[in-house]
XYZ file of C-alpha atoms in Angstrom:
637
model
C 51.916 -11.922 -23.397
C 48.356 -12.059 -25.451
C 44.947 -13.118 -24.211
C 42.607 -14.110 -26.459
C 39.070 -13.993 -25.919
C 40.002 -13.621 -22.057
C 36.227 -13.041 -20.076
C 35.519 -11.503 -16.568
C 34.641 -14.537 -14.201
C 32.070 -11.902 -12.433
C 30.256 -10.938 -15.339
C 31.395 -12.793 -18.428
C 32.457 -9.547 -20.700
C 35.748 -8.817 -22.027
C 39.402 -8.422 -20.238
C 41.534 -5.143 -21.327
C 44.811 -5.187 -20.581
C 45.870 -2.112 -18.214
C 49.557 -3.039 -17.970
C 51.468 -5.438 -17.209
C 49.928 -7.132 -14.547
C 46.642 -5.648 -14.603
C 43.758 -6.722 -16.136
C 39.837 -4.571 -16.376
C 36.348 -5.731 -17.581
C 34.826 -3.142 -19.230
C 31.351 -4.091 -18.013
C 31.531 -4.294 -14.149
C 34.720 -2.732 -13.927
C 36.118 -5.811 -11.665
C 40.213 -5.840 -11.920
C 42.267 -8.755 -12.434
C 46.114 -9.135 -11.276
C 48.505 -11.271 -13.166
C 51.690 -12.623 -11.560
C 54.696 -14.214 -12.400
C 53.580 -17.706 -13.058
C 50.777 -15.928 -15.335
C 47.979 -17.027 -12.786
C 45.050 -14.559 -11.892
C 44.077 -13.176 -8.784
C 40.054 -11.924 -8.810
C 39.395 -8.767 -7.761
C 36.283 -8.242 -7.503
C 33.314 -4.950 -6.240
C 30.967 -5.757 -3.529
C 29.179 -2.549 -2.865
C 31.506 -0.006 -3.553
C 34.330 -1.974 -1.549
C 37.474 -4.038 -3.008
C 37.910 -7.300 -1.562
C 40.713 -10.138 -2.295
C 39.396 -13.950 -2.538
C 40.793 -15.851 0.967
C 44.329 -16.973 0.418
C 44.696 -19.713 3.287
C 48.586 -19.414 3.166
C 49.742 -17.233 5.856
C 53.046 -16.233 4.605
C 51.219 -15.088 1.399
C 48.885 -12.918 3.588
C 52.173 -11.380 5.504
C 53.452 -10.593 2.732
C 50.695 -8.818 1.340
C 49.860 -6.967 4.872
C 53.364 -5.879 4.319
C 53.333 -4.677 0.869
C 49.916 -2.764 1.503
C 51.642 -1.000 4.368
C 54.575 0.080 2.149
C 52.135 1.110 -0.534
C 50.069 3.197 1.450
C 52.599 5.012 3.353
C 54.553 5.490 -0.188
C 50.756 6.805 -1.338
C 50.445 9.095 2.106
C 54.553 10.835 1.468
C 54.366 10.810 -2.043
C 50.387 11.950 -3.336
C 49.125 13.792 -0.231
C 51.076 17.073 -0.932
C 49.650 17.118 -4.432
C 46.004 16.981 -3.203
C 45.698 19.221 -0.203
C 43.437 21.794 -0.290
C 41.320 19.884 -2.579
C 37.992 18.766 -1.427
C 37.434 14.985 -0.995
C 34.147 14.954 -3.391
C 36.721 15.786 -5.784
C 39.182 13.217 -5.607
C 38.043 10.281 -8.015
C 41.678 9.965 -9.359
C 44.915 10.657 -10.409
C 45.099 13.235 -13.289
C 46.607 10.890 -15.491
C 43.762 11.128 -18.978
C 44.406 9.670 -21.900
C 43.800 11.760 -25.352
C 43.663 10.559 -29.159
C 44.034 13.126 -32.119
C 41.847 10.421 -34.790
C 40.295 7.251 -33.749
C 42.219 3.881 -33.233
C 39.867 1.314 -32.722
C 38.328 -1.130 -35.792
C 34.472 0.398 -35.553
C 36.373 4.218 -34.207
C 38.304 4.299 -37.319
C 35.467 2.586 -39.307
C 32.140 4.507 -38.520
C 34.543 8.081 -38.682
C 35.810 6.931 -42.371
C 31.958 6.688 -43.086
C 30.861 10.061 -41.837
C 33.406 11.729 -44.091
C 33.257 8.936 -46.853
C 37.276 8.916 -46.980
C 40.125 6.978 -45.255
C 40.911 7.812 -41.597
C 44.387 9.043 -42.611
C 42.862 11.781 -45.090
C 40.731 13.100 -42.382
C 42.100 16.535 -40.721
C 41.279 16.948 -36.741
C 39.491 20.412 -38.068
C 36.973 18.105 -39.491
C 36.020 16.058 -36.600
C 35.643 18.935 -34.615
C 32.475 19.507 -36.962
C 30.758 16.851 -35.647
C 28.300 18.189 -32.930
C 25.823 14.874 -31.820
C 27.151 11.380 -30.837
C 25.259 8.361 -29.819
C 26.402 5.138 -29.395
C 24.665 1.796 -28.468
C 24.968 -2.349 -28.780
C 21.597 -3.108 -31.314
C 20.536 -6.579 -30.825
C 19.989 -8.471 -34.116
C 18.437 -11.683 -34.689
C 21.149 -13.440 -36.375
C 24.121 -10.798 -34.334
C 24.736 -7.935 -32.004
C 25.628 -4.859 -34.309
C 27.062 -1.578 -33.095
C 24.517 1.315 -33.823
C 26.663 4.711 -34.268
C 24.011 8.047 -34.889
C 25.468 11.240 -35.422
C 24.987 14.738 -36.630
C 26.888 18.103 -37.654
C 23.845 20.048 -36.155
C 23.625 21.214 -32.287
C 20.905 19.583 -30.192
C 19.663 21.251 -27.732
C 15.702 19.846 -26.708
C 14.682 15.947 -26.257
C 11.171 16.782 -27.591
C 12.065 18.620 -30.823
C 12.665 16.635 -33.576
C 16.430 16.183 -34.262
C 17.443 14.858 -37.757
C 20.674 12.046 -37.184
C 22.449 9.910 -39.567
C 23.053 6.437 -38.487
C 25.621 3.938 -39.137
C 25.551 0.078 -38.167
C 29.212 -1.741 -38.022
C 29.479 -5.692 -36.874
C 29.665 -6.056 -33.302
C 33.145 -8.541 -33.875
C 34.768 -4.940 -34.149
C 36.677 -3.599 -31.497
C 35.397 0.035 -29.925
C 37.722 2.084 -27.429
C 35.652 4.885 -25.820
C 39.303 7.036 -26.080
C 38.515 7.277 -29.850
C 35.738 9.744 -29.009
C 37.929 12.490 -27.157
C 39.087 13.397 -30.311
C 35.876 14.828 -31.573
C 36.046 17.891 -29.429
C 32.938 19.876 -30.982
C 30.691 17.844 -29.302
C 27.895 19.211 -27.591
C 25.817 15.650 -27.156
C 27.813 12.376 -26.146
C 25.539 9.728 -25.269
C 27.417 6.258 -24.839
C 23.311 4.432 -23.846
C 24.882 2.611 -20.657
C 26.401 0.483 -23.302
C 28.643 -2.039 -22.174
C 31.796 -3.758 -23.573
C 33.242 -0.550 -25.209
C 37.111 -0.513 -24.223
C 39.060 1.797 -23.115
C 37.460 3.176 -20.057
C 40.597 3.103 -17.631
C 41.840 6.930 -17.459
C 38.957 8.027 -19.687
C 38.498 11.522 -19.844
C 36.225 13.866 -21.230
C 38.332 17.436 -20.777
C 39.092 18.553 -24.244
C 35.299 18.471 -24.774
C 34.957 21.882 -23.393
C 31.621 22.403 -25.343
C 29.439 19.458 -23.819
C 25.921 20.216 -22.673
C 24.403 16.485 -22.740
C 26.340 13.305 -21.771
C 25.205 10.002 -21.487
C 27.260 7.375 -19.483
C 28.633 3.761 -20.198
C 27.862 0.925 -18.586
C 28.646 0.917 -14.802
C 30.227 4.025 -14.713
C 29.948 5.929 -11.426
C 28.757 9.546 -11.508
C 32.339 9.931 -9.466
C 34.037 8.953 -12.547
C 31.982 11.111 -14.702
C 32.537 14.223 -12.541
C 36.237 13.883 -12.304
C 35.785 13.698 -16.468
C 33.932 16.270 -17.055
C 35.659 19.528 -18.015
C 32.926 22.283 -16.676
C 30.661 20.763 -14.622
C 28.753 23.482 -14.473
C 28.419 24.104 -18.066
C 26.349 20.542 -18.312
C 22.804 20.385 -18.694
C 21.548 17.037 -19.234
C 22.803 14.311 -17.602
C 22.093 10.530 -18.086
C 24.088 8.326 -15.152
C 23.771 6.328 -12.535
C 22.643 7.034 -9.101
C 24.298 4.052 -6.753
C 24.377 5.655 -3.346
C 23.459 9.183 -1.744
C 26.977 10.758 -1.523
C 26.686 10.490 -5.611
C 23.270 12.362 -5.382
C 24.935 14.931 -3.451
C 27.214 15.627 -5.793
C 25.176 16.286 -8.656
C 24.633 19.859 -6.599
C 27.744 20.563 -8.299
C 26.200 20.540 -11.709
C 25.077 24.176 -10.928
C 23.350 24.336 -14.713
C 21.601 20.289 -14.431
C 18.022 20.747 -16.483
C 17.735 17.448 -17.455
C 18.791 14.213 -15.332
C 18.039 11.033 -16.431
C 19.052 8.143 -14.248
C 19.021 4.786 -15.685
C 20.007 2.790 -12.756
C 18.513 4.158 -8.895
C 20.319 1.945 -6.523
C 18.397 0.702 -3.653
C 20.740 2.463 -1.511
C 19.461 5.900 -2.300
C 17.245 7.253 0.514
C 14.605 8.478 -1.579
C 14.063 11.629 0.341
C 16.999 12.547 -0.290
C 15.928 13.263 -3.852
C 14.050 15.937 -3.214
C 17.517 18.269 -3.033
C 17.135 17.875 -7.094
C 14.271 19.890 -7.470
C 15.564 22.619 -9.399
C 15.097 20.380 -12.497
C 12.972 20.952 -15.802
C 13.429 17.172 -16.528
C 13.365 14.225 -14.916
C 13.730 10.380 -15.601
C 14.004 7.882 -13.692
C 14.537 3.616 -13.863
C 13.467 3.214 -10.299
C 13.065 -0.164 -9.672
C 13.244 -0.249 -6.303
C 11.682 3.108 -5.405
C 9.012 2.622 -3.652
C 7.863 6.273 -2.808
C 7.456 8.797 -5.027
C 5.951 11.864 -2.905
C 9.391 14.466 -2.485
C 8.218 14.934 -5.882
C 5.681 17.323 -4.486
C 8.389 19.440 -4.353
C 9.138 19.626 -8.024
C 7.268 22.522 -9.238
C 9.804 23.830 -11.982
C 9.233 20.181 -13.730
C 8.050 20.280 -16.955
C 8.681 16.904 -18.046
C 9.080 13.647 -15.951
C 9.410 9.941 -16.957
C 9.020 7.282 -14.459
C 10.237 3.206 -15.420
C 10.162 0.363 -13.963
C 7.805 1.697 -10.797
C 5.769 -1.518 -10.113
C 6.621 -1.104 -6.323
C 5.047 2.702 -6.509
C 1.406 2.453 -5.106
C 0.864 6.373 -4.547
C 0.958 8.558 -6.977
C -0.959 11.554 -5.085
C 2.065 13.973 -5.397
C 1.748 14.018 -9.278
C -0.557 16.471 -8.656
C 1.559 19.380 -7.484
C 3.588 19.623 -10.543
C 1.145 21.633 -12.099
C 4.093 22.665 -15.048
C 4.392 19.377 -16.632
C 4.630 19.170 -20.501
C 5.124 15.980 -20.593
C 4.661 13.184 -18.663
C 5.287 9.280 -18.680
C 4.867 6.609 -16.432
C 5.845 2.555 -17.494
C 5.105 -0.430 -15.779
C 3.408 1.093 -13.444
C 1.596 -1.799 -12.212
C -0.603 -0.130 -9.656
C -1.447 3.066 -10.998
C -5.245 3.135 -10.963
C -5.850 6.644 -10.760
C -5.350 9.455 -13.082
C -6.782 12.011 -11.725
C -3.582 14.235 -11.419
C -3.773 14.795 -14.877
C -6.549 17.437 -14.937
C -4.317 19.695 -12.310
C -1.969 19.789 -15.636
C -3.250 22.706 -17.415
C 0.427 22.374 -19.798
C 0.098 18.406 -20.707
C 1.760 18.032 -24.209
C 2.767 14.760 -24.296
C 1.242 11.694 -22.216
C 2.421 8.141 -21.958
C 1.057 5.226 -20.000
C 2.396 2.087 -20.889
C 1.764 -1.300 -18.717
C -0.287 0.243 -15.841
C -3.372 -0.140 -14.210
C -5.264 1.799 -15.679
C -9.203 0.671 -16.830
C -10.066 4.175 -18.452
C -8.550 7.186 -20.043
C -11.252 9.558 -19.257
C -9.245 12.182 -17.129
C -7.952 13.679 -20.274
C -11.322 13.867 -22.031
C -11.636 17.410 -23.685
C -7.898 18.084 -22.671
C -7.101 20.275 -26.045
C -3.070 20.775 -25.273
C -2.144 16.984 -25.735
C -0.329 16.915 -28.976
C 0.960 13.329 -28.335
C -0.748 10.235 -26.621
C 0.896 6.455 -26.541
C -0.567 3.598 -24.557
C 0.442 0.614 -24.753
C 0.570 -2.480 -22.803
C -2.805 -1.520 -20.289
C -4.135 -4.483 -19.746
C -6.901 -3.556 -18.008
C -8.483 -1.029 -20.274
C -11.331 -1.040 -21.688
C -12.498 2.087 -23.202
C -10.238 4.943 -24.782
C -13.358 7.355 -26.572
C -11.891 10.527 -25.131
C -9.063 9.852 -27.720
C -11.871 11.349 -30.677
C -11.937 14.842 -27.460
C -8.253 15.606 -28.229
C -8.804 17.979 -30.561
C -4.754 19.232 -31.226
C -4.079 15.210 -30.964
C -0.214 15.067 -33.698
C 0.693 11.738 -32.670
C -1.536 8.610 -31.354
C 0.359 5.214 -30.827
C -2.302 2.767 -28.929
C -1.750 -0.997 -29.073
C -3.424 -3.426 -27.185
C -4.476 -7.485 -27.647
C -8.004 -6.919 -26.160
C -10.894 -7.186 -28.344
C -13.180 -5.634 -25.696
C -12.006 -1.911 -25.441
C -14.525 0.922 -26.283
C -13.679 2.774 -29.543
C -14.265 6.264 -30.582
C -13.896 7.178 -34.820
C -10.879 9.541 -35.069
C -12.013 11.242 -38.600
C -12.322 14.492 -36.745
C -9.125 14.635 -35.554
C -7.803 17.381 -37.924
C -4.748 17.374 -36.632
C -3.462 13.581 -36.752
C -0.537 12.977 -38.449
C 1.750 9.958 -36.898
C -0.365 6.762 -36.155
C 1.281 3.471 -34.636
C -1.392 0.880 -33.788
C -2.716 -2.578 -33.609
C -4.198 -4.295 -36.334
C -7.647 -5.030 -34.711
C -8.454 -1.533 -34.056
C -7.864 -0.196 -38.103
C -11.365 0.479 -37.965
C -10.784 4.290 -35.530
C -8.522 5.582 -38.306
C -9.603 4.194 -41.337
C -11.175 7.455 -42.864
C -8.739 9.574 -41.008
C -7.314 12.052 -44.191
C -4.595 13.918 -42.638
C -2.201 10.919 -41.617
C 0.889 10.840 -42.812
C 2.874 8.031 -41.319
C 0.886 4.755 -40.111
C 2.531 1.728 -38.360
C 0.244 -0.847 -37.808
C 1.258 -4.372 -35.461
C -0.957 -7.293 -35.940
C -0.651 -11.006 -35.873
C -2.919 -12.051 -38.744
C -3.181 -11.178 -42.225
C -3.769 -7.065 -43.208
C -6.422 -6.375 -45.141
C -4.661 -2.880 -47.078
C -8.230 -2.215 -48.204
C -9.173 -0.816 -44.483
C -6.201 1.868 -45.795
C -7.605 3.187 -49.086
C -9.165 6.029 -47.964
C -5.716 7.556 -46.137
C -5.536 9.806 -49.097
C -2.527 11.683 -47.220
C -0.421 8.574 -46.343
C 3.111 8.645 -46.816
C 4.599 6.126 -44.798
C 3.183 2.426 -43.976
C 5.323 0.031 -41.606
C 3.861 -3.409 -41.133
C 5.173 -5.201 -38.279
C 3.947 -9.127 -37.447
C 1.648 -9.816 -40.243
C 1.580 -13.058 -42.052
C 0.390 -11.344 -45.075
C -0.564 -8.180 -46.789
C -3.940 -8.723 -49.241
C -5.079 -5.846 -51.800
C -1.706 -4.532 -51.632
C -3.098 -2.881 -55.270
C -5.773 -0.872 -53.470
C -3.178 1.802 -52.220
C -2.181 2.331 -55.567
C -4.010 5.357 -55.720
C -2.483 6.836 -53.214
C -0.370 8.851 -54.778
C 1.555 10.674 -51.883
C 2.576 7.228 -50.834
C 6.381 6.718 -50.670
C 7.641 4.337 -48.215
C 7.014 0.633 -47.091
C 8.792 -0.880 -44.167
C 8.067 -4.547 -43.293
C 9.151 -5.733 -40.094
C 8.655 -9.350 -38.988
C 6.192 -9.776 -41.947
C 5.060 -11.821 -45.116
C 4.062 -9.997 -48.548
C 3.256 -13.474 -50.514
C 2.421 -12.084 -54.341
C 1.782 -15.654 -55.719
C -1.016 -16.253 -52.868
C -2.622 -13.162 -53.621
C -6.007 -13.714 -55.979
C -6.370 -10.094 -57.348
C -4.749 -8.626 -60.192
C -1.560 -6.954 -58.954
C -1.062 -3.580 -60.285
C 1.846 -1.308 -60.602
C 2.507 0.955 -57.856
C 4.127 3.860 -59.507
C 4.418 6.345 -56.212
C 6.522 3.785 -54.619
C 9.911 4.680 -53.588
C 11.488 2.526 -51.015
C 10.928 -0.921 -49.389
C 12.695 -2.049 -46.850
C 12.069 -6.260 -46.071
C 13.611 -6.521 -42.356
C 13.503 -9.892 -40.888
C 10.969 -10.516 -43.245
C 9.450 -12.489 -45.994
C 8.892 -11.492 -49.840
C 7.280 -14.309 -52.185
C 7.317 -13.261 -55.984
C 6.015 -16.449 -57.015
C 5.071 -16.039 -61.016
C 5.438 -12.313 -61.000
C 8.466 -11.273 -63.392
C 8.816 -8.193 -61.574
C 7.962 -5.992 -58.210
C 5.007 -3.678 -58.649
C 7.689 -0.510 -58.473
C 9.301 0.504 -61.249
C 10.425 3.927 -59.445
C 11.740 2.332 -56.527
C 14.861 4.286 -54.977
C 15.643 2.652 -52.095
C 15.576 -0.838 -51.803
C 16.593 -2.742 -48.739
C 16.712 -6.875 -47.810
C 18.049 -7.265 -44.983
C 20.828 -10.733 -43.645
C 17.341 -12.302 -41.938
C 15.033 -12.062 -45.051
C 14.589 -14.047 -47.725
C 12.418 -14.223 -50.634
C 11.440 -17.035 -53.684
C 10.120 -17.184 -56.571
C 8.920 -19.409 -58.976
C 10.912 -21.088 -61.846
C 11.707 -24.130 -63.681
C 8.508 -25.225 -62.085
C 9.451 -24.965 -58.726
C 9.833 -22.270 -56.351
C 13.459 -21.401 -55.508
C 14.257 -19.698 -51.881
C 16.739 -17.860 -50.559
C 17.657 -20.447 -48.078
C 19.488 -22.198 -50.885
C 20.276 -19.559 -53.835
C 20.632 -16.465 -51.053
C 19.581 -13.443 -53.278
C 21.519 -14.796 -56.721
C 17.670 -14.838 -58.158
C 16.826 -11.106 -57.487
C 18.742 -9.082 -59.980
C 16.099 -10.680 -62.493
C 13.233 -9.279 -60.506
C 14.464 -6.131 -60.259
C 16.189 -4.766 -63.181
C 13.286 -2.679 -65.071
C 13.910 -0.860 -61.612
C 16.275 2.226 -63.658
C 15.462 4.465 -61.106
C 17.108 2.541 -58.058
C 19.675 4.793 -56.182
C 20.394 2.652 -52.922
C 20.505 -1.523 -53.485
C 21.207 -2.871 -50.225
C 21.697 -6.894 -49.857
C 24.197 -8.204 -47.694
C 24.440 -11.822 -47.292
C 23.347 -12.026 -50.617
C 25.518 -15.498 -51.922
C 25.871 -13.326 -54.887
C 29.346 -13.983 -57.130
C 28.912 -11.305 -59.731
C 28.141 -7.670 -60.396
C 27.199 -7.847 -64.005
C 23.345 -7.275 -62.982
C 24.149 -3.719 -62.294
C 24.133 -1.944 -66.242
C 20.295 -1.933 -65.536
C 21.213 1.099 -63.037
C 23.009 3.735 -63.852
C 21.888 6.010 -60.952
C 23.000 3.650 -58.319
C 24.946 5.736 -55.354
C 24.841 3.729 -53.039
C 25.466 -0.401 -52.903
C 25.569 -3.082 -50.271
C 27.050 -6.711 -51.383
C 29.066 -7.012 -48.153
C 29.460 -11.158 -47.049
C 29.114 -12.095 -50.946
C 31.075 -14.106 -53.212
C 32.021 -10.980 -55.418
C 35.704 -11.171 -56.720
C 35.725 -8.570 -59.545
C 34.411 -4.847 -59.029
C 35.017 -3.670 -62.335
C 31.113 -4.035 -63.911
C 31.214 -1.427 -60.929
C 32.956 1.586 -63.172
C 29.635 2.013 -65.638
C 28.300 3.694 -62.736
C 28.786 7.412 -62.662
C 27.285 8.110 -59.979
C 28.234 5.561 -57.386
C 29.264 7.210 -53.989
C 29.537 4.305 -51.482
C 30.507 0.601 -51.838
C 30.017 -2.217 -48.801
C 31.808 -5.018 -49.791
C 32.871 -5.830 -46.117
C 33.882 -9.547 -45.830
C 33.551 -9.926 -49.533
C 37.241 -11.383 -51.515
C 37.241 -8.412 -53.858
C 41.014 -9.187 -55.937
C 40.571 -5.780 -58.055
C 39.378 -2.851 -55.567
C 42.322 -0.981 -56.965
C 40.701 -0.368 -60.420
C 37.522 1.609 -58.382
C 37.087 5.279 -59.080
C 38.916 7.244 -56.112
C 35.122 8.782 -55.346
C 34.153 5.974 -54.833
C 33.933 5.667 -50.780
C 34.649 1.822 -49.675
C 34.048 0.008 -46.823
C 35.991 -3.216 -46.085
């Protein structure tokens, strides 16, 4: 028997096949039964209970009275022995886990063959027991959904220190089994984002991951299931789940060692009261859209950090100001929070977010010297933010806003500012700001780079939204400047009047979903560029045979040209790129790293004049010759 494409008529995700006559979505975790004359049977969760559709013929309902009976007296003779003397909270199911010693899956066996840069049958399981951090989600793309895999060899152990992870992006269209990650038994962070549509989850356990401090559920799965995983409960310490009724808050008194919870769903179910049992947590988060009272937090006072989402239905936010430990606080779309007074009875505040409140003023943290960090965004309603120029220790500032009538403060004497994200409009507060280090700046019009010039410490610029970048040439003296990212954005060289000059400091550009116009100029402004990215939603022309030539009909078979004094270039990446050959790559010889996947390449073998090539994506690409490749050379296909 094979289904093909079969989808869950609750939800619309994907059918996995149990057994023989049972079929599971992954998303909402409804089961299907298939009889003899291959027909389907929904059923389907209403609040926690399993319930059969109607069937109006009453010898069909005898017989399934009857079979029930004989099941659950065979259950009752045959299962009860086994359990006694457990205690109910305990019984979520039948010890019956599933293990793998490698992955299986298409993105398991893909994104593990990139980690270690070799095929999955050369990999020992000594060697994925190295691997210490995994996070997976489902990235929305413009043109497709991509699976997003980050992962690291180092412990983490804090959510506010920076943690250094390696990411890798595999097409959606490939299958991922969440029994692929019990084999990576080192863990000590699994975080699966609520992510739905990975397969697998029937008998998923976690047991042989005896090390795990931090895990991070899938979509829809109960904190019963996750419990009954787990192989010492009380050895976890951050948790990230679901909360659907208040005999699942009860049990996370079991997690004896719980710092950190973070609940992405809070059902309406929950008696909120009830949360106040959890108030032996450092760390808090919680997606409470239908929480409507917030004040057992009063009872919090070990909190140091707290993050509250989706509270537009909170109107009091008094008992904020009992938690007088609190590092780090952030409330979002928090549509009546006026006051912010609780702030100044936090003596610790590092780290302060308000993002789509009420707010008309900042001025409760005027003078308040421990923030380090400070993002608003979204505040409608406010209209002055000068105590930003009081926060003397200020690291990290992201403010962005579309009103043009919000009271500004110069930042120049913030000594300390080092990260910047911010709207275009509002340049002007950290234009002669010298110790910033990495600016992102979001604006709907053209960017004036001139406004920049002064940045002398600048490292990083991302440009998100801008039609176009003028006096791109007046950062060219910036000579700590590495990296541009644009993002949703237009750099247009043959619409630009002034002179364009080189930009030696230049390392690595990255074009995502956007737009790059050479127009007359024979070459980018880089000539040490390392890193080079264009992603499958740019595109870019130029101007030949007197006409300009785009992308949209020559894909990228125009850039080598452009690019080839580039002799320093270590990463190329261009997928979707229409290109049919590789002879444009003698121009660099310290290429490690290249990206032609969904090309018309046939022949790899310009690809053996490069010494020092380490990875290959020619994924969807007819290669006829892969066998004449260098065996160091890592491919993925």
């Amino acid at each position: 028997m094979k289904f093909i494409d079969l989808k869950c008529s609750n939800c619309g995700w994907k059918l996995t096949l149990i057994n023989d006559n049972l079929l599971k979505c992954n998303s909402c975790q409804s089961e299907f039964i298939i009889d003899d004359e291959k027909n389907i049977t929904n059923n389907y969760t209403i609040n926690n209970t399993h319930q059969k559709k109607a069937i109006s013929h009453l010898p069909i309902i005898a017989f399934f009275i009857l079979a029930t009976l004989s099941v659950t007296i065979f259950f009752i003779l045959g299962v009860t022995p086994k359990i006694i003397g457990r205690s109910p909270n305990s019984i979520s199911k039948i010890d019956t886990y599933s293990y793998r010693e490698k992955p299986e899956s298409e993105a398991g066996i893909a994104f593990t063959e990139q980690i270690f840069r070799k095929s999955i049958d050369k990999i020992q399981t000594e060697e994925l027991k190295k691997i210490k951090y995994l996070s997976v989600k489902l990235s929305e793309d413009k043109s497709n959904d991509v699976w997003s895999v980050s992962y690291s060899f180092e412990v983490w152990n804090n959510p506010y220190n920076y943690f250094e992870t390696e990411e890798v992006i595999l097409p959606y269209d490939l299958t991922l089994d969440i029994l692929d990650f019990t084999c990576f038994s080192g863990l000590t962070y699994l975080n699966f984002n609520n992510t739905s549509n990975i397969e697998g989850s029937y008998n998923f356990s976690l047991k042989k991951l005896d090390q795990l401090t931090f895990y991070g559920g899938y979509f829809n799965q109960s904190l019963d299931d996750i419990m009954g995983a787990l192989p010492h409960p009380k050895k976890l310490k951050y948790l990230k789940a679901q909360i659907r009724n208040d005999s699942q808050l009860l049990r996370l008194q079991e997690l004896t060692n719980l710092e950190n919870l973070i609940v992405t769903y809070l059902a309406e179910e929950v008696t909120p009261n009830k949360l106040k049992e959890l108030d032996k947590l450092t760390s808090l988060t919680i997606n409470g859209y239908y929480l409507k009272d917030i004040s057992w937090l009063s009872n919090f006072n070990n909190l140091e950090s707290l993050s509250l989402f989706n509270v537009s239905k909170v109107s009091d936010y008094s008992s904020l100001h009992s938690l007088t430990n609190l590092e780090n606080l952030s409330i979002n779309s928090g549509d009546m929070l006026k006051d912010t007074s609780f702030i100044k009875n936090m003596p610790k505040l590092k780290r302060l977010t308000l993002e789509d409140t009420a707010i008309h003023n900042i001025r409760d943290i005027a003078d308040k010297e421990t923030i380090i960090s400070l993002h608003l965004s979204g505040n409608n309603m406010l209209n002055n933010i000068e105590e930003i120029a009081s926060l003397k220790n200020l690291k990290t500032l992201h403010f962005e806003s579309n009103s043009d009538n919000i009271r500004t403060a110069d930042l120049d004497s913030l000594n300390h500012l080092t990260e910047v994200t911010i709207s275009g409009g509002f340049l002007e507060i950290i234009e002669r700001s010298l110790t910033i280090k990495d600016l992102s700046v979001r604006t709907r019009s053209d960017l004036d780079l001139d406004n920049l010039s002064k940045l002398l410490e600048l490292e990083t610029l991302t440009i998100k939204n801008s039609s176009n970048l003028l006096n791109l040439s007046s950062l060219s003296y910036l000579d700590n400047f590495k990296k541009i990212v644009l993002q949703d954005s237009t750099i247009d060289f043959d619409s630009i009047s002034e002179q364009i000059e080189l930009m030696p400091s230049i390392e690595e550009l990255s074009l995502l979903d956007s737009y790059l116009a050479l127009g007359r100029l024979n070459q980018l402004p880089f000539p040490n560029l390392k890193y080079l990215e264009i992603d499958e939603n740019s595109y870019f022309s130029v101007w030949k045979d007197n006409k300009y030539m785009s992308s949209f009909d020559y894909g990228l078979t125009l850039l080598p040209d452009k690019i080839n004094s580039m002799t320093n270039l270590e990463t190329l990446i261009i997928p979707n790129s229409q290109l049919n050959t590789l002879d444009f790559v003698d121009s660099f010889s310290n290429l490690r790293v290249l990206d032609v996947s969904n090309s018309y390449i046939t022949d790899v073998e310009p690809l053996n004049a490069l010494s020092n090539l380490e990875l290959l994506n020619i994924y969807n690409t007819p290669i006829n010759n892969l066998d004449i490749l260098s065996d160091k050379v890592f491919t993925i296909r």
